[in-house]
Coordinates of C-alpha atoms (C1' of nucleotides) in Angstrom, one line a residue:
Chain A
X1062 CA 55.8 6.1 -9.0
X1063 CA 58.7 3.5 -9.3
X1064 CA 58.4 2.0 -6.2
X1065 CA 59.2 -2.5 -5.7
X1066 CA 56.0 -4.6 -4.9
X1067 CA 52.7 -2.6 -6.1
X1068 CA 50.9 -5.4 -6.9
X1069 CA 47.8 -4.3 -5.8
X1070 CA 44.7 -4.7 -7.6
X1071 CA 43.6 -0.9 -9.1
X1072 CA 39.8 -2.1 -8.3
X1073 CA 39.8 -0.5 -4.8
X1074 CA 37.8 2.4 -5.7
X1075 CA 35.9 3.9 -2.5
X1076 CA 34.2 1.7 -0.3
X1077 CA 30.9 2.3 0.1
X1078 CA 29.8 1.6 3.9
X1079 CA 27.8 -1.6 4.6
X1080 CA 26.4 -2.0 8.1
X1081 CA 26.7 -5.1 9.6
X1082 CA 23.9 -7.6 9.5
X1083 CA 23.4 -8.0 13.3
X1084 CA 22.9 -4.1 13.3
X1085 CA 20.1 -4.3 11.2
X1086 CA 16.8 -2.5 12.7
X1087 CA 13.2 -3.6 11.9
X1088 CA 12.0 0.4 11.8
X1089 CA 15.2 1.0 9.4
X1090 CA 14.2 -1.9 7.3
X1091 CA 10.6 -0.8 6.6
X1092 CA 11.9 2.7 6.5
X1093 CA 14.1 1.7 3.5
X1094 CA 11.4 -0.2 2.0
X1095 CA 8.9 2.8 2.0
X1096 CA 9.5 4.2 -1.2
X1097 CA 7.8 2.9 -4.7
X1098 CA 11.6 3.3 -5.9
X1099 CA 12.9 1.3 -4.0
X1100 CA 10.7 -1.2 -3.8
X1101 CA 10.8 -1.1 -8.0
X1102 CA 14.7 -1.5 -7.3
X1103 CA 14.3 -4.8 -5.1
X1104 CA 11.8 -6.6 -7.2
X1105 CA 13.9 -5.5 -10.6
X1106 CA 16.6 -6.9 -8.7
X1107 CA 15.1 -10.7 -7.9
X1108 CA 13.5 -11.1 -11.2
X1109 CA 17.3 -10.7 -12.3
X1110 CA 18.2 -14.1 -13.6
X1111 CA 21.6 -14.0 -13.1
X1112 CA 22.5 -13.0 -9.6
X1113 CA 25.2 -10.4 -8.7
X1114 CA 25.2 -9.3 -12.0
X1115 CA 23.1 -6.2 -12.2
X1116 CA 24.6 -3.1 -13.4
X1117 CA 23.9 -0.1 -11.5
X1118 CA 23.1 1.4 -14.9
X1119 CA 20.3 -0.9 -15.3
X1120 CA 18.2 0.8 -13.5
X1121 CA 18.1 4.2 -15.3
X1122 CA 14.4 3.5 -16.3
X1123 CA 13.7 4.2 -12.7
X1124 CA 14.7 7.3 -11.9
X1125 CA 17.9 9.9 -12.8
X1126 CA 21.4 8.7 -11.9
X1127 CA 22.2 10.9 -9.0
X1128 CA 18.7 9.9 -7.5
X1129 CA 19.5 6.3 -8.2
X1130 CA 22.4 6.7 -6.3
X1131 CA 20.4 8.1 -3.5
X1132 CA 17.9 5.5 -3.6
X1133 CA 20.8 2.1 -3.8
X1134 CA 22.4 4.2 -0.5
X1135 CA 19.3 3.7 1.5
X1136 CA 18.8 0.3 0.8
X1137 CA 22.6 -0.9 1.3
X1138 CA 22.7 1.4 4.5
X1139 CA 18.9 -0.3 5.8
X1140 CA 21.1 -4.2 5.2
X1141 CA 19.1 -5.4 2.0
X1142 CA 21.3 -4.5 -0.2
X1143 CA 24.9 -4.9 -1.6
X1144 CA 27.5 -2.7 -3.5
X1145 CA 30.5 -4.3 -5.2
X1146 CA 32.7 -2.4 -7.7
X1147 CA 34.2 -3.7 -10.5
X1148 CA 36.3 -1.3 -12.3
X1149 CA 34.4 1.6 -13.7
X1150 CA 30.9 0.0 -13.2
X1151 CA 29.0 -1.0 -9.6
X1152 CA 27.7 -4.3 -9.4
X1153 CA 24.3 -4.6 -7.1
X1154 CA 22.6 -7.6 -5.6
X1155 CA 20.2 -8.2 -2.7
X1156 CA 21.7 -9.4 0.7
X1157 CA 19.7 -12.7 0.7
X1158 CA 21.7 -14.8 2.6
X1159 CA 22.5 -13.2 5.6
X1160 CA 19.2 -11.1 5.7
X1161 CA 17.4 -14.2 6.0
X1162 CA 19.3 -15.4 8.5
X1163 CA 18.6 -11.9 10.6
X1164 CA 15.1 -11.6 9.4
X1165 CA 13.9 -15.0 8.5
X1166 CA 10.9 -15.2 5.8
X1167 CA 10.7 -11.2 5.9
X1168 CA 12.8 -10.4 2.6
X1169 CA 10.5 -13.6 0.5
X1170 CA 6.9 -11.5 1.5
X1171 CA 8.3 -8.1 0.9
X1172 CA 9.6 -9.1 -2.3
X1173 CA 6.1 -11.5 -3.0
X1174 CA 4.1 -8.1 -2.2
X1175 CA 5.9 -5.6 -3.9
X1176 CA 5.9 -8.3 -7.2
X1177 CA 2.8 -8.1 -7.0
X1178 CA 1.4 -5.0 -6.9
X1179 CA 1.2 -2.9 -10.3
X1180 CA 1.9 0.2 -7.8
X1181 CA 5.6 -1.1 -7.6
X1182 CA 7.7 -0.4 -11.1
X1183 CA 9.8 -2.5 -12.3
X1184 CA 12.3 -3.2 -15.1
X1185 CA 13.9 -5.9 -17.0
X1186 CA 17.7 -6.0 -16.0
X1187 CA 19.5 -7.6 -19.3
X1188 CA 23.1 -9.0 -17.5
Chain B
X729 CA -34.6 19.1 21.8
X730 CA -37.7 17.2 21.8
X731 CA -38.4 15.3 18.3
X732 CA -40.2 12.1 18.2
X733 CA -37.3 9.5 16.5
X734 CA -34.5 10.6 17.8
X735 CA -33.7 6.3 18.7
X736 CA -30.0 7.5 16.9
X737 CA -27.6 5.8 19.2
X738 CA -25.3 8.6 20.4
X739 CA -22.2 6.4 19.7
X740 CA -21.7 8.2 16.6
X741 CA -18.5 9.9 17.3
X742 CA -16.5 12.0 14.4
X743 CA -15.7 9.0 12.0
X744 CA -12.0 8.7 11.5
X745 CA -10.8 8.2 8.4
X746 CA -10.0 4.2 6.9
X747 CA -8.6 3.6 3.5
X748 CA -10.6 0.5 1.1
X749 CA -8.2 -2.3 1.5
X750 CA -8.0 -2.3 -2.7
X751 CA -6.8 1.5 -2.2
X752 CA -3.8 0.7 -0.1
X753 CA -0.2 0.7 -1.6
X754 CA 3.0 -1.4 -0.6
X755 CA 4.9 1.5 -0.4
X756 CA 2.8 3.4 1.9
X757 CA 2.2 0.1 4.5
X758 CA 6.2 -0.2 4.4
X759 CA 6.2 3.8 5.1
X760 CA 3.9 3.0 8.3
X761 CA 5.8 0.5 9.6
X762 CA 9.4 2.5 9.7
X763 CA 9.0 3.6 13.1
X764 CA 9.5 1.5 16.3
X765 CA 7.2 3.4 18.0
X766 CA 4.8 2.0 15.6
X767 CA 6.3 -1.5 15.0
X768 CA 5.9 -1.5 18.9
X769 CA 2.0 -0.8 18.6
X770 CA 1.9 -3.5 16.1
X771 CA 3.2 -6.3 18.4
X772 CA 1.5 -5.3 21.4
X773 CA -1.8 -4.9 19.4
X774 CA -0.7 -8.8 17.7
X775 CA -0.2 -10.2 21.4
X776 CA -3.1 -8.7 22.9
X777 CA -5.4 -11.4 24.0
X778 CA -8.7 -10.3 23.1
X779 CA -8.9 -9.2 19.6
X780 CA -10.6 -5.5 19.3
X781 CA -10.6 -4.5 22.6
X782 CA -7.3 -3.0 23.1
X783 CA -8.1 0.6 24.2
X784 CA -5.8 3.5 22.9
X785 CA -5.1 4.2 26.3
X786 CA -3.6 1.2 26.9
X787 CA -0.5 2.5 25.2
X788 CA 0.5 5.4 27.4
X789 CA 4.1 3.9 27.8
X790 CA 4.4 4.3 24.3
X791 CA 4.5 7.8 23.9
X792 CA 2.2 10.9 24.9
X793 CA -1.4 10.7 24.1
X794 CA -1.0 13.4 21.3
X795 CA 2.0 11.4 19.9
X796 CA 0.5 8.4 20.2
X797 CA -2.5 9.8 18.2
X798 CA -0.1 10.7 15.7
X799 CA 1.2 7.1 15.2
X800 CA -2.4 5.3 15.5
X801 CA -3.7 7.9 12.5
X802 CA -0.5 6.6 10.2
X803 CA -1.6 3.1 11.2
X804 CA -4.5 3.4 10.3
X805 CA -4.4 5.5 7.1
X806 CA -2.3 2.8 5.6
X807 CA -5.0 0.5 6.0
X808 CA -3.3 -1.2 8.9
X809 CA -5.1 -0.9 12.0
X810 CA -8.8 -0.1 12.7
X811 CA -10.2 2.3 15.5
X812 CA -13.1 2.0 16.5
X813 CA -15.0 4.4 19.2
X814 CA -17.5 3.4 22.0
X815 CA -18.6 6.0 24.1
X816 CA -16.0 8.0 25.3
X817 CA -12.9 5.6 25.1
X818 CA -11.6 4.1 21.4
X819 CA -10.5 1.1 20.4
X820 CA -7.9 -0.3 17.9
X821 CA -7.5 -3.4 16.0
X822 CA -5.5 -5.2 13.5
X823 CA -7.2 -5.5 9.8
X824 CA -6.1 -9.0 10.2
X825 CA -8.7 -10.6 7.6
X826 CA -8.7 -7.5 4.8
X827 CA -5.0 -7.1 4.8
X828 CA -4.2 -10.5 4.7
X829 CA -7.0 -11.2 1.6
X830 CA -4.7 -7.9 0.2
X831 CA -1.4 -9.0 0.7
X832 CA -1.2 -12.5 2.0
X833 CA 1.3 -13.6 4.6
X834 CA 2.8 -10.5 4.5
X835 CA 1.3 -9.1 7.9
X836 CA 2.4 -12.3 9.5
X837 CA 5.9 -11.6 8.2
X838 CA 5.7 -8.6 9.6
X839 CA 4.9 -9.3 13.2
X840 CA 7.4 -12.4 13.5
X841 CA 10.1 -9.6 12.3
X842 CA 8.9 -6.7 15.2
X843 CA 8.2 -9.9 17.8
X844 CA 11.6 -11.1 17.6
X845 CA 13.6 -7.7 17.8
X846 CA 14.4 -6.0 21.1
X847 CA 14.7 -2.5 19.4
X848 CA 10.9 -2.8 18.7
X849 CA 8.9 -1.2 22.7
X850 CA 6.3 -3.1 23.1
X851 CA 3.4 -3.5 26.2
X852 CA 1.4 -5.9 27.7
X853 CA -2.2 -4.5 27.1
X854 CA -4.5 -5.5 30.2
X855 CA -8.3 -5.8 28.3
Chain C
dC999 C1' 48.1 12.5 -20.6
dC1000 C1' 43.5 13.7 -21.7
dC1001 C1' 39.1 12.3 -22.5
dA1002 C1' 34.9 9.6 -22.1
dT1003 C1' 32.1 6.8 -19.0
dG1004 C1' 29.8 5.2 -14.8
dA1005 C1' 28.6 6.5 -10.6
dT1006 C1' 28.7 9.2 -6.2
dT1007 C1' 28.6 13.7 -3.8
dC1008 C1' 27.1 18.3 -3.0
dA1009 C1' 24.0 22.3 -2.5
dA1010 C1' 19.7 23.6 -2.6
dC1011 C1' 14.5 23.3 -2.6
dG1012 C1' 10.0 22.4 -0.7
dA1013 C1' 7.5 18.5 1.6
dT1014 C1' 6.8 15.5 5.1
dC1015 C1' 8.2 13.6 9.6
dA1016 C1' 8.4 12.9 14.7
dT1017 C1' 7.8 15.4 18.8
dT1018 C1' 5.9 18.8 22.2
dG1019 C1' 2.5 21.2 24.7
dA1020 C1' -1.6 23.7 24.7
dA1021 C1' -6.3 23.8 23.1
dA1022 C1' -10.5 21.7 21.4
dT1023 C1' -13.9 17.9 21.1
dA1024 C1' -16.9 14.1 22.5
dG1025 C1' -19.0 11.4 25.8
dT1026 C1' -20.1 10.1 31.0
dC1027 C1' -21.6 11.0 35.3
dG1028 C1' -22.5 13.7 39.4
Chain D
dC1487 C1' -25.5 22.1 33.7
dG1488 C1' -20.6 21.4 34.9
dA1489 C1' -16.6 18.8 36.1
dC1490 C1' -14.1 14.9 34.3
dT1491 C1' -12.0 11.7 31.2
dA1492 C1' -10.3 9.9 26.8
dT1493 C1' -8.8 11.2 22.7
dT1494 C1' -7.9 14.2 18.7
dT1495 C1' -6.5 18.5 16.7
dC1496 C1' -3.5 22.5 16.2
dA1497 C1' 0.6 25.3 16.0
dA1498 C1' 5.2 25.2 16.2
dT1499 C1' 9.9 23.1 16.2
dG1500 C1' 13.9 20.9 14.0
dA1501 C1' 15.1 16.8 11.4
dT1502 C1' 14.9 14.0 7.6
dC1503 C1' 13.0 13.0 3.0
dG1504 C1' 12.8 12.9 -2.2
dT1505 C1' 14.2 15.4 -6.1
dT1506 C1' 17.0 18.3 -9.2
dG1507 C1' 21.1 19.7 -11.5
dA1508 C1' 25.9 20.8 -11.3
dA1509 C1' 30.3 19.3 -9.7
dT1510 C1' 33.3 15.7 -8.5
dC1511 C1' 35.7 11.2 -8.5
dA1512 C1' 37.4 6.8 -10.2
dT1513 C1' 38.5 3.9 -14.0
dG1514 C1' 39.7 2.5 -18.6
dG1515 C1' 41.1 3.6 -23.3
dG1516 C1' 42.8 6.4 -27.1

DNA sequence: CCCATGATTCAACGATCATTGAAATAGTCG
DNA sequence: CGACTATTTCAATGATCGTTGAATCATGGG
């Protein structure tokens, strides 16, 4: 198409939906965390050392893609976690920020427990 | 029936079943807690003021009796909550001690989280 | 334009979940 | 014993879960 001003930036792909933080549900929380996956997801994902930069694809170690994808949905739709796309590849990072300001401490002792226990697997997420 | 040592208390109700604190796994704790029904025993058993006497009737609010036996058997099979039986009532407590010596500060977390949430029922438990 | 790549979606499956109501069990007390 | 109370168990329900594999979508590059 040949139209004037279509300056917009081609990284718009699909939103993925985010609740909002005040939305956020204890039950739905623990919920999402209920799952050795997941959990393996959120610890892999603060040991990262560089935050915000962790490739979906990092985490094929885990589980299949398509379950992956299954597993990230739960925990951005439960508030812990976020989505951002960036051309072809989806970026994933943990909601710190504003879940401790909802849940304050909560996010530290899940993480502290999960990192702990040889139960939870995890991998190491080269940025 | 007329034997000479029969000095067995009859208090010796069918034993439910508790897990060994080293058996229990983050994911299936997290798992427990993803219901507010269950967040909502939680709190009411944290704010009750006399530890381990909280009868399971004291939570008819809740849920029906068959539900709520439900919820106090997923409680407790994830190492949670203890019940304990004395004569023809039961009662339920926190694992406060075990839990905490299995994941520390997490169960503390964990309250604060449910305590502070309107979306979590919760009673006030008359001993 | 077509193809490769990264990721989500869909359809299907068996398993577990939360809930209900009725039945069983255990203990107490007349 | 027999009625009564407190609680669990059972059977049945529809809903959601975790998993798989195939299909789809979006983007970037030849």
């Amino acid at each position: 198409m040949s139209g004037a001003a279509d300056a917009i930036k081609p990284e718009v792909m699909k939103q993925l939906f985010h609740p909002e933080i005040e939305d956020v549900v204890p039950a739905d929380v623990f919920a999402a965390l209920g799952d050795p996956i997941r959990l393996g997801i959120l610890v892999s994902l603060a040991d990262c050392d560089e935050v915000d930069k962790a490739r979906c694809g990092a985490f094929t170690e885990l589980a299949s893609p398509s379950l992956l994808s299954y597993h990230f949905a739960k925990l951005r739709e439960a508030g812990i976690t976020r989505s951002r796309a960036e051309g072809t590849v989806r970026f994933l990072s943990i909601r710190r920020e504003e879940f401790n300001r909802r849940f304050p401490g909560l996010l530290d002792s899940v993480i502290e427990t999960a990192r702990r226990d040889p139960s939870v697997p995890r991998i190491k997420i080269d940025v």
